[in-house]
mmCIF file of C-alpha atoms in Angstrom:
data_model
loop_
_atom_site.group_PDB
_atom_site.id
_atom_site.type_symbol
_atom_site.label_atom_id
_atom_site.label_comp_id
_atom_site.label_asym_id
_atom_site.label_seq_id
_atom_site.Cartn_x
_atom_site.Cartn_y
_atom_site.Cartn_z
ATOM 1 C CA MET A 786 5.203 -3.120 0.956
ATOM 2 C CA THR A 787 4.307 -2.308 4.586
ATOM 3 C CA THR A 788 6.455 -3.095 7.520
ATOM 4 C CA THR A 789 5.489 -3.044 11.288
ATOM 5 C CA THR A 790 7.901 -0.878 13.304
ATOM 6 C CA THR A 791 9.948 -2.386 15.868
ATOM 7 C CA GLY A 792 10.456 -1.145 19.645
ATOM 8 C CA PRO A 793 9.716 -1.238 23.418
ATOM 9 C CA ALA A 794 6.481 -3.171 23.813
ATOM 10 C CA PRO A 795 4.094 -0.962 25.061
ATOM 11 C CA ARG A 796 2.467 -1.578 28.659
ATOM 12 C CA VAL A 797 -0.838 -3.921 28.080
ATOM 13 C CA PHE A 798 -2.045 -3.617 31.425
ATOM 14 C CA THR A 799 -2.655 -0.709 32.305
ATOM 15 C CA PRO A 800 -6.150 0.324 34.431
ATOM 16 C CA PRO A 801 -7.701 2.360 31.404
ATOM 17 C CA ARG A 802 -6.310 -0.451 28.622
ATOM 18 C CA VAL A 803 -8.069 -3.013 30.831
ATOM 19 C CA LEU A 804 -11.134 -0.897 31.371
ATOM 20 C CA GLY A 805 -11.218 -0.282 27.885
ATOM 21 C CA ALA A 806 -10.509 -3.944 26.749
ATOM 22 C CA ILE A 807 -13.635 -5.210 29.100
ATOM 23 C CA ALA A 808 -15.832 -2.551 27.366
ATOM 24 C CA GLN A 809 -14.615 -3.058 23.776
ATOM 25 C CA LEU A 810 -15.061 -7.248 24.269
ATOM 26 C CA ALA A 811 -18.575 -6.697 25.821
ATOM 27 C CA LEU A 812 -19.215 -4.965 22.457
ATOM 28 C CA VAL A 813 -17.530 -6.590 19.578
ATOM 29 C CA GLY A 814 -18.977 -10.282 21.680
ATOM 30 C CA VAL A 815 -22.181 -9.143 19.800
ATOM 31 C CA ILE A 816 -21.037 -7.200 16.662
ATOM 32 C CA TRP A 817 -18.030 -9.179 15.549
ATOM 33 C CA ALA A 818 -20.720 -12.526 16.202
ATOM 34 C CA VAL A 819 -22.929 -10.521 13.629
ATOM 35 C CA ALA A 820 -20.644 -9.947 11.264
ATOM 36 C CA PHE A 821 -19.265 -13.355 11.072
ATOM 37 C CA GLY A 822 -22.795 -14.431 10.431
ATOM 38 C CA LEU A 823 -23.452 -12.177 7.864
ATOM 39 C CA ILE A 824 -20.044 -12.957 6.195
ATOM 40 C CA LEU A 825 -20.821 -16.798 6.286
ATOM 41 C CA GLY A 826 -24.146 -16.198 5.009
ATOM 42 C CA LEU A 827 -22.430 -14.274 1.754
ATOM 43 C CA LEU A 828 -20.220 -17.277 1.280
ATOM 44 C CA ALA A 829 -23.051 -19.978 1.720
ATOM 45 C CA THR A 830 -25.165 -17.611 -0.496
ATOM 46 C CA GLY A 831 -22.011 -17.143 -3.181
ATOM 47 C CA VAL A 832 -21.295 -20.593 -3.671
ATOM 48 C CA MET A 833 -25.080 -21.794 -4.282
ATOM 49 C CA LEU A 834 -25.848 -18.779 -6.482
ATOM 50 C CA THR A 835 -22.550 -19.669 -8.768
ATOM 51 C CA PHE A 836 -23.714 -23.163 -9.452
ATOM 52 C CA ALA A 837 -27.128 -22.311 -10.065
ATOM 53 C CA PHE A 838 -27.046 -18.878 -12.244
ATOM 54 C CA GLY A 839 -23.542 -17.768 -11.822
ATOM 55 C CA VAL A 840 -24.341 -14.586 -10.177
ATOM 56 C CA GLY A 841 -22.857 -15.701 -6.948
ATOM 57 C CA LEU A 842 -19.293 -14.353 -8.009
ATOM 58 C CA ILE A 843 -20.557 -10.857 -7.074
ATOM 59 C CA LEU A 844 -21.677 -11.898 -3.724
ATOM 60 C CA LEU A 845 -17.896 -14.200 -3.339
ATOM 61 C CA LEU A 846 -16.514 -10.918 -3.983
ATOM 62 C CA GLY A 847 -18.076 -9.091 -1.876
ATOM 63 C CA PHE A 848 -17.662 -12.293 1.037
ATOM 64 C CA VAL A 849 -13.697 -11.740 0.264
ATOM 65 C CA TYR A 850 -13.765 -7.692 0.890
ATOM 66 C CA ALA A 851 -15.912 -8.305 3.922
ATOM 67 C CA LEU A 852 -13.173 -10.267 5.490
ATOM 68 C CA PHE A 853 -10.969 -7.295 4.394
ATOM 69 C CA ALA A 854 -13.207 -4.968 6.076
ATOM 70 C CA LEU A 855 -13.451 -7.105 9.281
ATOM 71 C CA ALA A 856 -9.786 -7.600 9.553
ATOM 72 C CA TRP A 857 -9.147 -3.778 9.326
ATOM 73 C CA LEU A 858 -11.546 -2.947 11.601
ATOM 74 C CA GLU A 859 -9.957 -5.697 14.046
ATOM 75 C CA THR A 860 -6.651 -4.377 13.543
ATOM 76 C CA ALA A 861 -7.576 -0.919 13.884
ATOM 77 C CA ARG A 862 -9.273 -1.188 17.138
ATOM 78 C CA VAL A 863 -6.471 -3.630 18.898
ATOM 79 C CA ASP A 864 -3.822 -0.891 17.460
ATOM 80 C CA GLY A 865 -6.149 1.868 19.183
ATOM 81 C CA LEU A 866 -6.500 0.036 22.402
ATOM 82 C CA TYR A 867 -2.909 -1.149 22.972
ATOM 83 C CA GLY A 868 -0.984 1.169 20.797
ATOM 84 C CA PHE A 869 1.053 -1.854 19.341
ATOM 85 C CA GLY A 870 2.270 0.187 16.355
ATOM 86 C CA ILE A 871 0.542 -2.211 13.901
ATOM 87 C CA ALA A 872 0.851 -1.340 10.097
ATOM 88 C CA PRO A 873 -2.902 -0.572 8.971
ATOM 89 C CA LEU A 874 -4.078 -3.323 6.542
ATOM 90 C CA ARG A 875 -4.114 -2.250 2.686
ATOM 91 C CA PRO A 876 -6.068 -3.734 0.043
ATOM 92 C CA ARG A 877 -3.426 -6.308 -1.997
ATOM 93 C CA THR A 878 -3.251 -5.491 -5.898
ATOM 94 C CA SER A 879 -1.647 -7.212 -8.798
ATOM 95 C CA ALA A 880 0.353 -5.130 -11.384
ATOM 96 C CA ARG A 881 -1.068 -7.729 -14.249
ATOM 97 C CA PRO A 882 -3.349 -5.906 -16.547
ATOM 98 C CA GLY A 883 -6.890 -6.708 -17.486
ATOM 99 C CA PHE A 884 -9.016 -9.216 -16.278
ATOM 100 C CA THR A 885 -6.690 -12.168 -15.122
ATOM 101 C CA GLY A 886 -4.757 -9.439 -13.470
ATOM 102 C CA TRP A 887 -8.177 -8.650 -11.567
ATOM 103 C CA LEU A 888 -8.495 -12.436 -10.868
ATOM 104 C CA ARG A 889 -5.366 -12.367 -9.307
ATOM 105 C CA THR A 890 -5.950 -9.599 -7.288
ATOM 106 C CA VAL A 891 -8.944 -11.025 -5.426
ATOM 107 C CA TRP A 892 -6.880 -14.045 -5.152
ATOM 108 C CA THR A 893 -4.058 -12.212 -3.523
ATOM 109 C CA GLN A 894 -6.401 -10.321 -1.554
ATOM 110 C CA PHE A 895 -7.554 -13.939 -0.182
ATOM 111 C CA THR A 896 -4.578 -15.583 0.835
ATOM 112 C CA ASP A 897 -3.208 -12.332 2.504
ATOM 113 C CA GLY A 898 -1.518 -13.218 5.797
ATOM 114 C CA SER A 899 -2.363 -10.102 7.382
ATOM 115 C CA MET A 900 -5.837 -10.209 6.382
ATOM 116 C CA TRP A 901 -6.321 -13.857 8.177
ATOM 117 C CA ARG A 902 -4.158 -12.846 11.044
ATOM 118 C CA GLY A 903 -6.754 -9.834 11.787
ATOM 119 C CA ILE A 904 -9.790 -12.440 11.249
ATOM 120 C CA ALA A 905 -8.031 -14.801 13.672
ATOM 121 C CA SER A 906 -7.693 -11.649 15.968
ATOM 122 C CA ALA A 907 -11.614 -11.112 15.591
ATOM 123 C CA ALA A 908 -12.693 -14.649 16.197
ATOM 124 C CA VAL A 909 -10.811 -14.427 19.461
ATOM 125 C CA SER A 910 -11.906 -11.360 20.435
ATOM 126 C CA ALA A 911 -15.723 -12.230 19.591
ATOM 127 C CA LEU A 912 -15.435 -15.499 21.989
ATOM 128 C CA LEU A 913 -13.570 -13.671 24.736
ATOM 129 C CA GLY A 914 -16.399 -11.073 24.532
ATOM 130 C CA TRP A 915 -19.037 -13.544 24.828
ATOM 131 C CA ALA A 916 -16.826 -14.714 28.069
ATOM 132 C CA VAL A 917 -17.160 -11.133 29.415
ATOM 133 C CA LEU A 918 -20.579 -10.767 28.883
ATOM 134 C CA SER A 919 -21.400 -13.618 30.741
ATOM 135 C CA LEU A 920 -18.821 -12.484 33.728
ATOM 136 C CA ILE A 921 -20.946 -9.096 33.378
ATOM 137 C CA SER A 922 -24.229 -10.820 34.020
ATOM 138 C CA ILE A 923 -22.874 -13.152 36.805
ATOM 139 C CA GLY A 924 -21.249 -9.939 38.616
ATOM 140 C CA ALA A 925 -24.564 -7.820 38.064
ATOM 141 C CA SER A 926 -26.656 -10.671 39.735
ATOM 142 C CA GLY A 927 -24.023 -10.998 42.318
ATOM 143 C CA VAL A 928 -24.406 -7.334 43.394
ATOM 144 C CA ALA A 929 -28.478 -7.639 43.251
ATOM 145 C CA MET A 930 -27.845 -10.986 45.362
ATOM 146 C CA THR A 931 -26.220 -8.416 48.173
ATOM 147 C CA PHE A 932 -29.720 -6.427 48.608
ATOM 148 C CA THR A 933 -31.522 -9.664 48.786
ATOM 149 C CA PRO A 934 -32.030 -9.570 52.918
ATOM 150 C CA LEU A 935 -33.721 -5.779 52.083
ATOM 151 C CA LEU A 936 -35.743 -7.361 49.304
ATOM 152 C CA ARG A 937 -36.613 -10.766 49.715
ATOM 153 C CA GLY A 938 -40.196 -12.351 50.199
ATOM 154 C CA ASP A 939 -41.351 -15.766 50.716
ATOM 155 C CA GLU A 940 -38.815 -17.342 49.002
ATOM 156 C CA ASP A 941 -36.034 -19.616 50.744
ATOM 157 C CA THR A 942 -33.173 -19.484 47.826
ATOM 158 C CA VAL A 943 -32.093 -17.343 45.379
ATOM 159 C CA ARG A 944 -30.619 -17.445 42.080
ATOM 160 C CA LEU A 945 -27.366 -16.410 40.758
ATOM 161 C CA GLN A 946 -28.092 -15.629 37.434
ATOM 162 C CA GLY A 947 -25.578 -16.640 35.205
ATOM 163 C CA THR A 948 -24.871 -19.807 37.099
ATOM 164 C CA GLY A 949 -28.226 -21.602 37.654
ATOM 165 C CA LEU A 950 -27.309 -22.183 41.428
ATOM 166 C CA ASP A 951 -29.792 -21.334 44.131
ATOM 167 C CA VAL A 952 -28.141 -19.856 47.092
ATOM 168 C CA PRO A 953 -30.159 -19.981 50.756
ATOM 169 C CA VAL A 954 -31.259 -16.666 51.381
ATOM 170 C CA GLU A 955 -29.251 -16.476 54.745
ATOM 171 C CA TYR A 956 -26.066 -16.703 52.648
ATOM 172 C CA ALA A 957 -27.255 -14.695 49.955
ATOM 173 C CA VAL A 958 -25.354 -11.417 50.942
ATOM 174 C CA LEU A 959 -21.936 -13.539 51.326
ATOM 175 C CA ALA A 960 -22.511 -15.059 48.030
ATOM 176 C CA GLY A 961 -23.380 -12.109 46.193
ATOM 177 C CA ILE A 962 -20.130 -10.002 47.244
ATOM 178 C CA LEU A 963 -17.913 -13.588 46.152
ATOM 179 C CA ALA A 964 -20.210 -13.728 43.141
ATOM 180 C CA ALA A 965 -18.998 -9.893 42.255
ATOM 181 C CA ILE A 966 -15.302 -10.356 43.186
ATOM 182 C CA ALA A 967 -15.014 -13.495 41.003
ATOM 183 C CA ALA A 968 -16.559 -11.520 38.136
ATOM 184 C CA ILE A 969 -14.464 -8.585 38.424
ATOM 185 C CA ALA A 970 -11.197 -10.866 38.755
ATOM 186 C CA GLY A 971 -12.338 -12.948 35.516
ATOM 187 C CA LEU A 972 -13.092 -9.844 33.705
ATOM 188 C CA VAL A 973 -9.541 -8.440 34.390
ATOM 189 C CA GLY A 974 -8.147 -11.806 33.494
ATOM 190 C CA LEU A 975 -10.277 -11.783 30.200
ATOM 191 C CA ALA A 976 -9.234 -8.465 29.391
ATOM 192 C CA ALA A 977 -5.012 -9.372 29.911
ATOM 193 C CA LEU A 978 -5.708 -12.647 28.160
ATOM 194 C CA HIS A 979 -7.104 -10.427 25.276
ATOM 195 C CA GLY A 980 -4.151 -8.263 25.158
ATOM 196 C CA VAL A 981 -1.491 -11.150 25.251
ATOM 197 C CA LEU A 982 -3.422 -13.560 22.566
ATOM 198 C CA VAL A 983 -4.248 -10.414 20.094
ATOM 199 C CA ARG A 984 -0.409 -9.419 20.425
ATOM 200 C CA ALA A 985 0.635 -12.695 19.664
ATOM 201 C CA ILE A 986 -1.854 -13.016 16.630
ATOM 202 C CA LEU A 987 -1.215 -9.487 15.191
ATOM 203 C CA VAL A 988 2.186 -8.413 16.285
ATOM 204 C CA PRO A 989 5.007 -10.455 14.437
ATOM 205 C CA SER A 990 7.917 -11.470 16.342
ATOM 206 C CA ARG A 991 11.322 -10.249 16.762
ATOM 207 C CA GLU A 992 12.486 -12.879 14.359
ATOM 208 C CA ALA A 993 9.859 -12.501 12.161
ATOM 209 C CA GLN A 994 10.440 -8.679 11.789
ATOM 210 C CA LEU A 995 13.956 -8.885 11.193
ATOM 211 C CA ALA A 996 13.387 -11.486 8.575
ATOM 212 C CA GLU A 997 10.762 -9.413 6.738
ATOM 213 C CA GLN A 998 13.230 -6.659 6.998
ATOM 214 C CA ALA A 999 15.716 -8.466 5.681
ATOM 215 C CA ARG A 1000 13.645 -9.623 2.398
ATOM 216 C CA SER A 1001 12.422 -6.145 1.981
ATOM 217 C CA TRP A 1002 16.001 -4.671 1.860
ATOM 218 C CA GLN A 1003 17.008 -7.553 -0.677
ATOM 219 C CA ALA A 1004 14.088 -6.623 -2.998
ATOM 220 C CA GLN A 1005 15.063 -2.916 -2.750
ATOM 221 C CA ARG A 1006 18.715 -3.720 -3.468
ATOM 222 C CA SER A 1007 18.002 -6.147 -6.398
ATOM 223 C CA GLY A 1008 15.457 -3.320 -7.469
ATOM 224 C CA ALA A 1009 18.193 -0.775 -7.117
ATOM 225 C CA VAL A 1010 20.676 -3.224 -9.276
ATOM 226 C CA ARG A 1011 18.046 -3.913 -12.150
ATOM 227 C CA ALA A 1012 17.166 -0.394 -12.611
ATOM 228 C CA ALA A 1013 20.824 0.601 -12.899
ATOM 229 C CA ASP A 1014 21.568 -2.075 -15.507
ATOM 230 C CA VAL A 1015 18.163 -0.750 -17.412
ATOM 231 C CA GLU A 1016 19.205 2.867 -16.979
ATOM 232 C CA ARG A 1017 23.183 1.911 -18.569
ATOM 233 C CA THR A 1018 21.263 -0.156 -21.463
ATOM 234 C CA ARG A 1019 18.996 2.653 -21.851
ATOM 235 C CA ILE A 1020 21.949 5.263 -21.981
ATOM 236 C CA GLU A 1021 23.937 3.035 -24.149
ATOM 237 C CA ARG A 1022 21.140 2.792 -26.732
ATOM 238 C CA ASP A 1023 20.402 6.281 -27.089
ATOM 239 C CA LEU A 1024 24.010 7.085 -27.045
ATOM 240 C CA HIS A 1025 24.680 4.400 -30.098
ATOM 241 C CA ASP A 1026 21.511 5.212 -32.049
ATOM 242 C CA GLY A 1027 21.463 9.035 -31.782
ATOM 243 C CA VAL A 1028 24.274 11.255 -30.817
ATOM 244 C CA GLN A 1029 27.047 8.440 -31.722
ATOM 245 C CA PRO A 1030 25.889 8.240 -35.259
ATOM 246 C CA ARG A 1031 25.631 12.060 -35.685
ATOM 247 C CA LEU A 1032 28.680 12.776 -34.766
ATOM 248 C CA VAL A 1033 30.320 10.173 -37.078
ATOM 249 C CA SER A 1034 28.163 12.175 -39.332
ATOM 250 C CA VAL A 1035 29.903 15.661 -38.341
ATOM 251 C CA GLY A 1036 33.326 14.357 -38.168
ATOM 252 C CA MET A 1037 32.791 13.063 -42.092
ATOM 253 C CA THR A 1038 31.299 16.158 -43.206
ATOM 254 C CA LEU A 1039 33.907 18.105 -41.830
ATOM 255 C CA GLY A 1040 36.384 16.103 -43.635
ATOM 256 C CA LEU A 1041 34.825 16.154 -46.772
ATOM 257 C CA ALA A 1042 34.914 20.144 -46.349
ATOM 258 C CA GLN A 1043 38.769 20.301 -45.328
ATOM 259 C CA GLN A 1044 39.326 18.299 -48.885
ATOM 260 C CA LYS A 1045 36.850 20.780 -50.744
ATOM 261 C CA ILE A 1046 38.190 23.968 -48.698
ATOM 262 C CA ASP A 1047 40.693 25.054 -51.870
ATOM 263 C CA SER A 1048 39.403 23.547 -54.641
ATOM 264 C CA ASP A 1049 35.330 24.632 -54.143
ATOM 265 C CA PRO A 1050 35.149 26.796 -51.383
ATOM 266 C CA ASP A 1051 31.883 27.361 -51.638
ATOM 267 C CA ALA A 1052 30.923 23.660 -51.795
ATOM 268 C CA ALA A 1053 33.216 23.332 -48.121
ATOM 269 C CA LYS A 1054 31.271 26.130 -46.806
ATOM 270 C CA GLN A 1055 27.982 24.386 -47.224
ATOM 271 C CA LEU A 1056 29.331 21.066 -45.904
ATOM 272 C CA ILE A 1057 30.817 23.362 -42.697
ATOM 273 C CA ALA A 1058 27.315 24.373 -42.117
ATOM 274 C CA GLU A 1059 25.824 21.186 -42.392
ATOM 275 C CA ALA A 1060 28.358 19.947 -39.940
ATOM 276 C CA HIS A 1061 27.361 23.212 -37.767
ATOM 277 C CA THR A 1062 23.697 22.218 -37.975
ATOM 278 C CA SER A 1063 24.274 18.446 -37.151
ATOM 279 C CA THR A 1064 26.703 19.388 -34.183
ATOM 280 C CA LYS A 1065 23.851 21.791 -32.406
ATOM 281 C CA ALA A 1066 21.413 18.865 -32.858
ATOM 282 C CA ALA A 1067 23.923 16.696 -31.533
ATOM 283 C CA ILE A 1068 24.469 18.772 -28.355
ATOM 284 C CA THR A 1069 20.714 18.770 -28.129
ATOM 285 C CA GLU A 1070 20.570 15.311 -27.481
ATOM 286 C CA LEU A 1071 23.189 14.768 -25.126
ATOM 287 C CA ARG A 1072 21.259 17.866 -23.056
ATOM 288 C CA GLN A 1073 18.007 15.345 -23.315
ATOM 289 C CA LEU A 1074 20.033 12.453 -22.403
ATOM 290 C CA ALA A 1075 21.420 14.288 -19.572
ATOM 291 C CA ARG A 1076 18.193 15.442 -18.559
ATOM 292 C CA GLY A 1077 17.108 11.886 -18.368
ATOM 293 C CA ILE A 1078 19.733 11.022 -15.508
ATOM 294 C CA HIS A 1079 19.643 14.021 -13.956
ATOM 295 C CA THR A 1080 17.472 17.080 -13.967
ATOM 296 C CA SER A 1081 19.056 20.467 -11.770
ATOM 297 C CA VAL A 1082 15.262 21.979 -11.572
ATOM 298 C CA LEU A 1083 14.549 19.160 -8.985
ATOM 299 C CA ASP A 1084 17.534 19.861 -7.024
ATOM 300 C CA ASP A 1085 17.017 23.525 -7.008
ATOM 301 C CA ARG A 1086 13.201 24.510 -7.133
ATOM 302 C CA GLY A 1087 11.972 20.667 -5.916
ATOM 303 C CA LEU A 1088 9.613 17.984 -7.562
ATOM 304 C CA ASP A 1089 6.772 20.708 -8.348
ATOM 305 C CA ALA A 1090 8.542 23.265 -10.077
ATOM 306 C CA ALA A 1091 10.188 20.265 -12.342
ATOM 307 C CA LEU A 1092 6.915 18.434 -12.774
ATOM 308 C CA SER A 1093 5.264 21.996 -14.318
ATOM 309 C CA ALA A 1094 8.495 22.321 -16.856
ATOM 310 C CA LEU A 1095 8.154 18.231 -17.563
ATOM 311 C CA ALA A 1096 4.274 19.129 -18.844
ATOM 312 C CA ALA A 1097 5.404 22.386 -20.540
ATOM 313 C CA ARG A 1098 7.788 20.131 -22.639
ATOM 314 C CA SER A 1099 5.086 17.137 -23.047
ATOM 315 C CA PRO A 1100 4.357 17.117 -26.954
ATOM 316 C CA ILE A 1101 0.411 15.871 -25.319
ATOM 317 C CA PRO A 1102 -1.550 18.628 -22.959
ATOM 318 C CA VAL A 1103 -0.974 17.752 -19.704
ATOM 319 C CA VAL A 1104 -3.104 18.395 -16.683
ATOM 320 C CA LEU A 1105 -0.931 18.378 -13.663
ATOM 321 C CA ASP A 1106 -2.537 18.735 -10.155
ATOM 322 C CA ALA A 1107 0.260 18.602 -7.610
ATOM 323 C CA ARG A 1108 -0.169 19.502 -3.968
ATOM 324 C CA LEU A 1109 3.271 19.425 -2.168
ATOM 325 C CA VAL A 1110 3.607 20.700 1.443
ATOM 326 C CA GLN A 1111 7.202 19.776 2.266
ATOM 327 C CA ARG A 1112 10.270 18.424 0.217
ATOM 328 C CA CYS A 1113 10.839 15.034 0.370
ATOM 329 C CA SER A 1114 14.333 13.079 -0.041
ATOM 330 C CA PRO A 1115 16.179 13.437 -3.286
ATOM 331 C CA GLN A 1116 15.990 9.977 -3.582
ATOM 332 C CA ALA A 1117 12.066 9.760 -3.368
ATOM 333 C CA GLU A 1118 11.473 13.177 -5.358
ATOM 334 C CA ALA A 1119 13.720 11.511 -8.481
ATOM 335 C CA ALA A 1120 12.115 8.347 -8.127
ATOM 336 C CA VAL A 1121 8.586 9.731 -8.756
ATOM 337 C CA TYR A 1122 9.924 12.641 -11.593
ATOM 338 C CA PHE A 1123 11.654 10.078 -13.838
ATOM 339 C CA VAL A 1124 7.998 7.640 -13.724
ATOM 340 C CA ILE A 1125 6.123 10.603 -14.343
ATOM 341 C CA ALA A 1126 8.533 11.719 -17.200
ATOM 342 C CA GLU A 1127 9.231 8.294 -18.881
ATOM 343 C CA THR A 1128 4.993 7.766 -18.654
ATOM 344 C CA LEU A 1129 4.790 10.973 -20.291
ATOM 345 C CA THR A 1130 7.362 9.688 -23.084
ATOM 346 C CA ASN A 1131 5.588 6.518 -23.364
ATOM 347 C CA ALA A 1132 2.033 8.151 -23.854
ATOM 348 C CA ALA A 1133 3.527 10.762 -26.842
ATOM 349 C CA LYS A 1134 5.258 7.778 -28.421
ATOM 350 C CA HIS A 1135 3.056 5.060 -27.929
ATOM 351 C CA SER A 1136 -0.460 5.597 -26.716
ATOM 352 C CA ARG A 1137 -2.193 8.001 -29.022
ATOM 353 C CA ALA A 1138 -3.597 9.781 -26.239
ATOM 354 C CA ALA A 1139 -4.946 13.349 -26.620
ATOM 355 C CA GLU A 1140 -4.481 13.975 -22.875
ATOM 356 C CA CYS A 1141 -2.406 13.151 -19.328
ATOM 357 C CA ARG A 1142 -3.485 13.839 -16.173
ATOM 358 C CA VAL A 1143 -0.721 13.845 -13.373
ATOM 359 C CA VAL A 1144 -2.034 13.643 -9.827
ATOM 360 C CA VAL A 1145 0.835 14.287 -7.282
ATOM 361 C CA ARG A 1146 0.083 14.232 -2.979
ATOM 362 C CA GLN A 1147 1.756 14.055 0.160
ATOM 363 C CA ARG A 1148 -0.098 11.246 2.229
ATOM 364 C CA GLU A 1149 -0.442 10.177 5.611
ATOM 365 C CA GLY A 1150 2.404 7.886 7.292
ATOM 366 C CA GLY A 1151 5.181 10.352 4.931
ATOM 367 C CA ILE A 1152 4.322 8.872 1.318
ATOM 368 C CA LEU A 1153 4.714 10.139 -1.923
ATOM 369 C CA TRP A 1154 2.285 9.482 -4.069
ATOM 370 C CA ALA A 1155 1.830 9.652 -7.845
ATOM 371 C CA ARG A 1156 -0.674 8.580 -10.455
ATOM 372 C CA VAL A 1157 -0.391 9.399 -14.241
ATOM 373 C CA GLU A 1158 -3.137 8.478 -16.493
ATOM 374 C CA ASP A 1159 -3.648 9.063 -20.286
ATOM 375 C CA ASN A 1160 -6.624 8.110 -22.823
ATOM 376 C CA GLY A 1161 -5.029 6.399 -24.974
ATOM 377 C CA ILE A 1162 -5.135 3.014 -26.636
ATOM 378 C CA GLY A 1163 -3.781 0.963 -23.633
ATOM 379 C CA GLY A 1164 -2.161 -2.447 -23.771
ATOM 380 C CA ALA A 1165 1.095 -1.488 -22.098
ATOM 381 C CA THR A 1166 3.086 -4.120 -20.269
ATOM 382 C CA VAL A 1167 6.304 -4.589 -18.419
ATOM 383 C CA VAL A 1168 9.018 -6.141 -20.551
ATOM 384 C CA ALA A 1169 12.214 -7.788 -18.786
ATOM 385 C CA SER A 1170 15.007 -4.976 -19.186
ATOM 386 C CA GLY A 1171 11.896 -2.287 -20.941
ATOM 387 C CA GLY A 1172 11.323 0.830 -19.993
ATOM 388 C CA LEU A 1173 8.604 0.289 -17.470
ATOM 389 C CA ASP A 1174 10.421 -2.455 -15.998
ATOM 390 C CA GLY A 1175 12.884 -0.236 -15.427
ATOM 391 C CA LEU A 1176 10.976 2.426 -13.359
ATOM 392 C CA SER A 1177 9.608 -0.411 -11.503
ATOM 393 C CA ASN A 1178 12.779 -1.536 -10.361
ATOM 394 C CA ARG A 1179 13.786 2.390 -9.827
ATOM 395 C CA VAL A 1180 10.497 2.457 -7.185
ATOM 396 C CA LEU A 1181 11.494 -0.677 -5.723
ATOM 397 C CA GLY A 1182 15.061 0.648 -4.787
ATOM 398 C CA VAL A 1183 13.520 3.364 -2.975
ATOM 399 C CA GLY A 1184 11.337 0.726 -1.196
ATOM 400 C CA GLY A 1185 8.366 1.900 -3.105
ATOM 401 C CA THR A 1186 5.722 0.371 -5.089
ATOM 402 C CA PHE A 1187 4.600 0.516 -8.947
ATOM 403 C CA ARG A 1188 1.428 -0.325 -10.223
ATOM 404 C CA LEU A 1189 0.540 -0.432 -14.326
ATOM 405 C CA ASP A 1190 -2.779 -0.812 -15.550
ATOM 406 C CA SER A 1191 -3.403 -0.833 -18.892
ATOM 407 C CA PRO A 1192 -6.346 -2.582 -20.589
ATOM 408 C CA VAL A 1193 -6.390 -2.976 -24.221
ATOM 409 C CA GLY A 1194 -8.478 0.021 -25.345
ATOM 410 C CA GLY A 1195 -7.366 2.013 -22.588
ATOM 411 C CA PRO A 1196 -6.872 4.009 -20.630
ATOM 412 C CA THR A 1197 -3.675 3.672 -19.338
ATOM 413 C CA SER A 1198 -2.556 4.662 -15.646
ATOM 414 C CA VAL A 1199 0.624 4.157 -14.141
ATOM 415 C CA GLU A 1200 0.641 4.541 -9.864
ATOM 416 C CA VAL A 1201 3.518 5.249 -7.607
ATOM 417 C CA SER A 1202 4.099 5.465 -4.031
ATOM 418 C CA VAL A 1203 7.255 5.955 -2.013
ATOM 419 C CA PRO A 1204 8.350 6.740 0.902
ATOM 420 C CA CYS A 1205 8.845 10.379 1.428
ATOM 421 C CA ALA A 1206 11.973 9.846 3.547
ATOM 422 C CA PHE A 1207 13.594 7.170 2.335
#
């Protein structure tokens, strides 16, 4: 989830920004108009070909992502001009696998409010851009009119371009000066209006920002609670199904050995040996369980070293590509580590994969990103209170995003992004 940071509003009406807005509006007045024409052409052609041949679906898909591209460019342009601190637009995705998940992704992108705010801003900028071009034409004509006494011929009047007005030659200089001044004032006014309108469209109000932050924190808190419940259930299950019956067996074996120690010492020794072997196995299981709760190498040597150790212990070959330039917060590193660990465990148990690939990067904006992909049979789904559900909630609890893509037949990929400084 991306949010816009709050802070003091930047000064929109500074001379450099006003001049920059005028120059950009003159450009986008033409460019955005052409872009809107092409996008509407994609829509119309896609609708017609959909009913005729069915191939128009590809054009409709292009229409959706052409809208996204235009909105992304407009948002980046406005933020670069005014420095509002607008979060860059990102493609929307759906966690559902397969064709239905793809359709949901396209629909989610089409209904994305941030994208449509960018489109609205582009439309406003295009309209203001045409007005800017008209004023530039009037201003240039006004400047030219001031030289009429030097260049006049036999004409009695001079036409002010862009207005259709005919001005007597004897008043041409005055009219030219007034037209140029009015055009300059109009350009400044349009630039100021542009700054006000695009800020109202693209930058959420203070109340909306606070409401979004509250929703985000609520989702994080709920995710953390659900992750804790899933983790507690997993620990209880592992103890109940693994260590507990083994320790019960050790106790029973030692009890039998105690009964036979006088009457049959050899049998008692054999029972004690069995109990010793079971005890070592129980210790190993407890260590593995503790490693699933906390790993000391992650704290001591960082995520890169912890993942190297994890890859070395994996029962299937792992290609690890981790490029980390600095440490992140313990919560962020732990979330990514356990996602990778659980994904590798699932691949070994269920996917019939011959190899896994793990890629970890630190991206711009302080984001820790990881992707795990195997070449197995696919078909993994997020089940309530299951392992993948616990991973998703763990990531949500630290303000990140979790994405699973596992079509039947494979491959399976898990992608996670978390704030590095949570």
